[in-house]
């Protein structure tokens, strides 16, 4: 399990670095979507519980990096989103940050439930 956590941390860090790159965000989102679809397709044929968990973690990690990529793209393209100019009383970036944090907590809880 520690290897899986280390892998997730490395994936998360690489996702953060990739999210800050100057690449075309539309192409990056499409690429990440294809990864998720591939993981979902692979999941159907996996028989081992550990491999299924690893597959789910890959999916979540890829979805997290997609959210980070979208967040960073929004910041670059529309500076008014960062300010209080939203017509709704909603801090979009705080919600994204909280959602990512909640996803990490969910993964930890999933690991604990499986280990019990």
Short mmCIF file of N, CA and C in Angstrom, two decimals:
data_model
loop_
_atom_site.label_atom_id
_atom_site.label_comp_id
_atom_site.label_asym_id
_atom_site.label_seq_id
_atom_site.Cartn_x
_atom_site.Cartn_y
_atom_site.Cartn_z
N UNK A 1 0.82 -1.19 0.00
CA UNK A 1 0.00 0.00 0.00
C UNK A 1 0.86 1.26 0.00
N UNK A 2 2.03 1.21 0.65
CA UNK A 2 2.89 2.39 0.68
C UNK A 2 3.40 2.73 -0.71
N UNK A 3 3.62 1.71 -1.53
CA UNK A 3 4.06 1.93 -2.91
C UNK A 3 2.96 2.65 -3.68
N UNK A 4 1.72 2.28 -3.42
CA UNK A 4 0.59 2.91 -4.11
C UNK A 4 0.50 4.37 -3.70
N UNK A 5 0.67 4.64 -2.40
CA UNK A 5 0.63 6.04 -1.95
C UNK A 5 1.75 6.85 -2.58
N UNK A 6 2.94 6.27 -2.63
CA UNK A 6 4.05 6.96 -3.24
C UNK A 6 3.77 7.24 -4.71
N UNK A 7 3.19 6.26 -5.39
CA UNK A 7 2.84 6.43 -6.80
C UNK A 7 1.81 7.54 -6.97
N UNK A 8 0.82 7.57 -6.08
CA UNK A 8 -0.20 8.62 -6.16
C UNK A 8 0.40 10.00 -5.94
N UNK A 9 1.31 10.09 -4.98
CA UNK A 9 1.95 11.38 -4.71
C UNK A 9 2.74 11.82 -5.93
N UNK A 10 3.49 10.90 -6.52
CA UNK A 10 4.27 11.25 -7.71
C UNK A 10 3.36 11.64 -8.86
N UNK A 11 2.25 10.92 -9.03
CA UNK A 11 1.29 11.28 -10.08
C UNK A 11 0.70 12.67 -9.83
N UNK A 12 0.39 12.94 -8.57
CA UNK A 12 -0.21 14.22 -8.22
C UNK A 12 0.77 15.35 -8.49
N UNK A 13 2.04 15.15 -8.11
CA UNK A 13 3.06 16.17 -8.35
C UNK A 13 3.26 16.38 -9.83
N UNK A 14 3.34 15.28 -10.58
CA UNK A 14 3.51 15.43 -12.02
C UNK A 14 2.30 16.11 -12.65
N UNK A 15 1.12 15.85 -12.10
CA UNK A 15 -0.09 16.51 -12.61
C UNK A 15 -0.02 18.00 -12.34
N UNK A 16 0.50 18.37 -11.18
CA UNK A 16 0.64 19.80 -10.85
C UNK A 16 1.62 20.46 -11.82
N UNK A 17 2.72 19.80 -12.09
CA UNK A 17 3.71 20.35 -13.01
C UNK A 17 3.12 20.46 -14.41
N UNK A 18 2.44 19.41 -14.86
CA UNK A 18 1.84 19.44 -16.19
C UNK A 18 0.77 20.50 -16.30
N UNK A 19 0.03 20.71 -15.22
CA UNK A 19 -1.05 21.70 -15.25
C UNK A 19 -0.50 23.11 -15.42
N UNK A 20 0.77 23.32 -15.08
CA UNK A 20 1.35 24.65 -15.20
C UNK A 20 2.06 24.85 -16.53
N UNK A 21 2.13 23.83 -17.34
CA UNK A 21 2.85 23.91 -18.61
C UNK A 21 2.11 24.78 -19.61
N UNK A 22 2.80 25.11 -20.70
CA UNK A 22 2.22 25.98 -21.70
C UNK A 22 1.50 25.21 -22.80
N UNK A 23 1.12 24.00 -22.55
CA UNK A 23 0.48 23.17 -23.57
C UNK A 23 -0.96 23.60 -23.78
N UNK A 24 -1.52 23.18 -24.90
CA UNK A 24 -2.92 23.46 -25.23
C UNK A 24 -3.82 22.73 -24.24
N UNK A 25 -4.59 23.45 -23.43
CA UNK A 25 -5.42 22.80 -22.41
C UNK A 25 -6.49 21.88 -23.01
N UNK A 26 -7.01 22.23 -24.17
CA UNK A 26 -8.04 21.38 -24.79
C UNK A 26 -7.46 20.03 -25.15
N UNK A 27 -6.25 20.02 -25.69
CA UNK A 27 -5.60 18.75 -26.05
C UNK A 27 -5.25 17.95 -24.80
N UNK A 28 -4.81 18.66 -23.75
CA UNK A 28 -4.47 17.98 -22.50
C UNK A 28 -5.71 17.36 -21.85
N UNK A 29 -6.82 18.08 -21.86
CA UNK A 29 -8.07 17.55 -21.29
C UNK A 29 -8.51 16.32 -22.09
N UNK A 30 -8.42 16.39 -23.40
CA UNK A 30 -8.81 15.25 -24.25
C UNK A 30 -7.92 14.04 -23.95
N UNK A 31 -6.63 14.28 -23.76
CA UNK A 31 -5.70 13.20 -23.46
C UNK A 31 -6.03 12.57 -22.11
N UNK A 32 -6.31 13.40 -21.10
CA UNK A 32 -6.65 12.89 -19.78
C UNK A 32 -7.97 12.11 -19.82
N UNK A 33 -8.90 12.59 -20.61
CA UNK A 33 -10.18 11.89 -20.76
C UNK A 33 -9.96 10.52 -21.39
N UNK A 34 -9.07 10.44 -22.35
CA UNK A 34 -8.80 9.14 -22.98
C UNK A 34 -8.15 8.19 -21.99
N UNK A 35 -7.31 8.71 -21.10
CA UNK A 35 -6.72 7.87 -20.05
C UNK A 35 -7.80 7.30 -19.14
N UNK A 36 -8.71 8.16 -18.70
CA UNK A 36 -9.77 7.70 -17.80
C UNK A 36 -10.63 6.64 -18.48
N UNK A 37 -10.98 6.86 -19.73
CA UNK A 37 -11.79 5.88 -20.46
C UNK A 37 -11.05 4.55 -20.60
N UNK A 38 -9.73 4.63 -20.83
CA UNK A 38 -8.93 3.41 -20.93
C UNK A 38 -8.90 2.67 -19.60
N UNK A 39 -8.71 3.41 -18.50
CA UNK A 39 -8.71 2.79 -17.17
C UNK A 39 -10.06 2.12 -16.88
N UNK A 40 -11.13 2.81 -17.25
CA UNK A 40 -12.46 2.24 -17.02
C UNK A 40 -12.66 0.97 -17.84
N UNK A 41 -12.16 0.97 -19.04
CA UNK A 41 -12.27 -0.22 -19.90
C UNK A 41 -11.45 -1.37 -19.30
N UNK A 42 -10.24 -1.08 -18.84
CA UNK A 42 -9.38 -2.10 -18.24
C UNK A 42 -9.99 -2.68 -16.97
N UNK A 43 -10.69 -1.85 -16.22
CA UNK A 43 -11.27 -2.27 -14.95
C UNK A 43 -12.18 -3.50 -15.12
N UNK A 44 -12.89 -3.54 -16.22
CA UNK A 44 -13.83 -4.62 -16.47
C UNK A 44 -13.16 -5.99 -16.54
N UNK A 45 -11.91 -6.02 -16.97
CA UNK A 45 -11.23 -7.30 -17.13
C UNK A 45 -10.29 -7.66 -15.98
N UNK A 46 -10.21 -6.81 -14.99
CA UNK A 46 -9.31 -7.06 -13.85
C UNK A 46 -9.99 -7.99 -12.86
N UNK A 47 -9.25 -9.00 -12.41
CA UNK A 47 -9.82 -9.94 -11.45
C UNK A 47 -9.29 -9.74 -10.04
N UNK A 48 -8.10 -9.22 -9.90
CA UNK A 48 -7.47 -9.03 -8.60
C UNK A 48 -8.01 -7.77 -7.90
N UNK A 49 -8.30 -7.89 -6.62
CA UNK A 49 -8.81 -6.77 -5.84
C UNK A 49 -7.77 -5.63 -5.78
N UNK A 50 -6.49 -5.99 -5.61
CA UNK A 50 -5.44 -4.97 -5.54
C UNK A 50 -5.32 -4.21 -6.86
N UNK A 51 -5.41 -4.92 -7.96
CA UNK A 51 -5.34 -4.26 -9.27
C UNK A 51 -6.54 -3.36 -9.50
N UNK A 52 -7.71 -3.78 -9.03
CA UNK A 52 -8.90 -2.93 -9.16
C UNK A 52 -8.73 -1.64 -8.37
N UNK A 53 -8.19 -1.76 -7.17
CA UNK A 53 -7.97 -0.57 -6.34
C UNK A 53 -6.96 0.35 -7.01
N UNK A 54 -5.90 -0.23 -7.53
CA UNK A 54 -4.90 0.57 -8.23
C UNK A 54 -5.51 1.27 -9.43
N UNK A 55 -6.35 0.59 -10.17
CA UNK A 55 -7.02 1.17 -11.32
C UNK A 55 -7.91 2.34 -10.91
N UNK A 56 -8.66 2.16 -9.84
CA UNK A 56 -9.52 3.24 -9.35
C UNK A 56 -8.69 4.45 -8.94
N UNK A 57 -7.57 4.20 -8.29
CA UNK A 57 -6.69 5.29 -7.89
C UNK A 57 -6.13 6.03 -9.10
N UNK A 58 -5.81 5.31 -10.15
CA UNK A 58 -5.34 5.97 -11.37
C UNK A 58 -6.44 6.86 -11.95
N UNK A 59 -7.66 6.36 -11.92
CA UNK A 59 -8.78 7.15 -12.44
C UNK A 59 -8.94 8.44 -11.64
N UNK A 60 -8.94 8.31 -10.32
CA UNK A 60 -9.12 9.47 -9.45
C UNK A 60 -7.98 10.46 -9.65
N UNK A 61 -6.77 9.96 -9.71
CA UNK A 61 -5.61 10.83 -9.90
C UNK A 61 -5.70 11.59 -11.22
N UNK A 62 -6.12 10.91 -12.27
CA UNK A 62 -6.25 11.56 -13.57
C UNK A 62 -7.36 12.60 -13.53
N UNK A 63 -8.45 12.30 -12.86
CA UNK A 63 -9.53 13.28 -12.72
C UNK A 63 -9.07 14.49 -11.91
N UNK A 64 -8.29 14.25 -10.87
CA UNK A 64 -7.74 15.36 -10.08
C UNK A 64 -6.87 16.26 -10.94
N UNK A 65 -6.00 15.65 -11.73
CA UNK A 65 -5.11 16.47 -12.57
C UNK A 65 -5.91 17.23 -13.63
N UNK A 66 -7.01 16.66 -14.07
CA UNK A 66 -7.87 17.37 -15.03
C UNK A 66 -8.48 18.60 -14.37
N UNK A 67 -8.94 18.46 -13.14
CA UNK A 67 -9.52 19.61 -12.42
C UNK A 67 -8.47 20.70 -12.22
N UNK A 68 -7.26 20.30 -11.87
CA UNK A 68 -6.19 21.28 -11.68
C UNK A 68 -5.88 21.98 -13.00
N UNK A 69 -5.84 21.23 -14.08
CA UNK A 69 -5.59 21.82 -15.39
C UNK A 69 -6.68 22.83 -15.74
N UNK A 70 -7.94 22.46 -15.49
CA UNK A 70 -9.04 23.38 -15.77
C UNK A 70 -8.96 24.63 -14.90
N UNK A 71 -8.65 24.44 -13.63
CA UNK A 71 -8.52 25.58 -12.72
C UNK A 71 -7.46 26.54 -13.21
N UNK A 72 -6.29 26.01 -13.55
CA UNK A 72 -5.20 26.87 -14.00
C UNK A 72 -5.51 27.54 -15.32
N UNK A 73 -6.21 26.86 -16.19
CA UNK A 73 -6.60 27.46 -17.47
C UNK A 73 -7.60 28.59 -17.25
N UNK A 74 -8.52 28.40 -16.33
CA UNK A 74 -9.48 29.46 -16.02
C UNK A 74 -8.78 30.69 -15.47
N UNK A 75 -7.81 30.48 -14.62
CA UNK A 75 -7.08 31.61 -14.05
C UNK A 75 -6.37 32.39 -15.14
N UNK A 76 -5.74 31.68 -16.07
CA UNK A 76 -5.01 32.35 -17.14
C UNK A 76 -5.93 33.12 -18.07
N UNK A 77 -7.08 32.53 -18.38
CA UNK A 77 -7.97 33.13 -19.39
C UNK A 77 -8.91 34.19 -18.85
N UNK A 78 -9.28 34.09 -17.59
CA UNK A 78 -10.30 35.00 -17.07
C UNK A 78 -9.95 35.43 -15.66
N UNK A 79 -9.28 36.53 -15.56
CA UNK A 79 -8.83 37.00 -14.25
C UNK A 79 -10.00 37.41 -13.35
N UNK A 80 -11.17 37.69 -13.92
CA UNK A 80 -12.30 38.10 -13.09
C UNK A 80 -12.83 36.94 -12.24
N UNK A 81 -12.52 35.71 -12.64
CA UNK A 81 -12.96 34.57 -11.84
C UNK A 81 -12.24 34.57 -10.50
N UNK A 82 -10.99 35.08 -10.50
CA UNK A 82 -10.23 35.12 -9.26
C UNK A 82 -10.78 36.16 -8.29
N UNK A 83 -11.46 37.16 -8.79
CA UNK A 83 -11.92 38.24 -7.94
C UNK A 83 -13.33 37.97 -7.43
N UNK A 84 -13.88 38.96 -6.77
CA UNK A 84 -15.23 38.83 -6.22
C UNK A 84 -16.28 39.31 -7.22
N UNK A 85 -16.00 39.22 -8.50
CA UNK A 85 -16.92 39.71 -9.50
C UNK A 85 -17.95 38.68 -9.93
N UNK A 86 -17.91 37.51 -9.33
CA UNK A 86 -18.89 36.48 -9.67
C UNK A 86 -20.28 36.94 -9.26
N UNK A 87 -21.25 36.66 -10.11
CA UNK A 87 -22.62 37.05 -9.77
C UNK A 87 -23.21 36.15 -8.70
N UNK A 88 -22.54 35.02 -8.45
CA UNK A 88 -22.96 34.12 -7.38
C UNK A 88 -22.00 34.27 -6.21
N UNK A 89 -22.47 33.98 -5.05
CA UNK A 89 -21.60 34.03 -3.87
C UNK A 89 -20.87 32.71 -3.77
N UNK A 90 -19.94 32.50 -4.71
CA UNK A 90 -19.25 31.23 -4.80
C UNK A 90 -17.80 31.46 -5.20
N UNK A 91 -16.90 30.95 -4.41
CA UNK A 91 -15.48 31.01 -4.72
C UNK A 91 -15.13 29.71 -5.44
N UNK A 92 -15.08 29.76 -6.75
CA UNK A 92 -14.90 28.57 -7.57
C UNK A 92 -13.62 27.83 -7.23
N UNK A 93 -12.55 28.56 -7.00
CA UNK A 93 -11.27 27.92 -6.75
C UNK A 93 -11.22 27.28 -5.37
N UNK A 94 -11.89 27.89 -4.41
CA UNK A 94 -11.96 27.27 -3.09
C UNK A 94 -12.76 25.98 -3.16
N UNK A 95 -13.82 25.97 -3.96
CA UNK A 95 -14.62 24.76 -4.12
C UNK A 95 -13.80 23.67 -4.79
N UNK A 96 -13.04 24.04 -5.83
CA UNK A 96 -12.19 23.04 -6.49
C UNK A 96 -11.15 22.49 -5.52
N UNK A 97 -10.53 23.37 -4.75
CA UNK A 97 -9.52 22.94 -3.79
C UNK A 97 -10.12 22.01 -2.75
N UNK A 98 -11.29 22.37 -2.23
CA UNK A 98 -11.96 21.52 -1.25
C UNK A 98 -12.37 20.18 -1.85
N UNK A 99 -12.82 20.20 -3.08
CA UNK A 99 -13.22 18.95 -3.74
C UNK A 99 -12.03 18.02 -3.93
N UNK A 100 -10.89 18.57 -4.31
CA UNK A 100 -9.69 17.76 -4.44
C UNK A 100 -9.26 17.18 -3.10
N UNK A 101 -9.34 17.99 -2.07
CA UNK A 101 -9.00 17.52 -0.73
C UNK A 101 -9.96 16.43 -0.27
N UNK A 102 -11.24 16.62 -0.54
CA UNK A 102 -12.23 15.61 -0.18
C UNK A 102 -11.99 14.31 -0.94
N UNK A 103 -11.54 14.42 -2.18
CA UNK A 103 -11.26 13.22 -2.97
C UNK A 103 -10.09 12.45 -2.36
N UNK A 104 -9.08 13.17 -1.89
CA UNK A 104 -7.95 12.53 -1.24
C UNK A 104 -8.39 11.81 0.04
N UNK A 105 -9.24 12.45 0.81
CA UNK A 105 -9.77 11.83 2.04
C UNK A 105 -10.56 10.59 1.70
N UNK A 106 -11.36 10.66 0.65
CA UNK A 106 -12.13 9.51 0.22
C UNK A 106 -11.23 8.33 -0.14
N UNK A 107 -10.15 8.60 -0.84
CA UNK A 107 -9.22 7.53 -1.19
C UNK A 107 -8.60 6.89 0.05
N UNK A 108 -8.24 7.71 1.02
CA UNK A 108 -7.67 7.18 2.26
C UNK A 108 -8.69 6.32 2.99
N UNK A 109 -9.93 6.77 3.03
CA UNK A 109 -10.99 6.00 3.69
C UNK A 109 -11.24 4.70 2.95
N UNK A 110 -11.18 4.72 1.65
CA UNK A 110 -11.34 3.52 0.84
C UNK A 110 -10.25 2.52 1.17
N UNK A 111 -9.02 3.01 1.26
CA UNK A 111 -7.91 2.12 1.63
C UNK A 111 -8.12 1.49 3.01
N UNK A 112 -8.53 2.30 3.97
CA UNK A 112 -8.76 1.80 5.33
C UNK A 112 -9.88 0.77 5.35
N UNK A 113 -10.92 1.01 4.58
CA UNK A 113 -12.05 0.07 4.56
C UNK A 113 -11.64 -1.25 3.94
N UNK A 114 -10.80 -1.19 2.94
CA UNK A 114 -10.37 -2.41 2.26
C UNK A 114 -9.40 -3.21 3.14
N UNK A 115 -8.54 -2.49 3.86
CA UNK A 115 -7.56 -3.17 4.72
C UNK A 115 -8.20 -3.83 5.92
N UNK A 116 -9.36 -3.35 6.36
CA UNK A 116 -10.04 -3.94 7.54
C UNK A 116 -10.59 -5.30 7.28
#
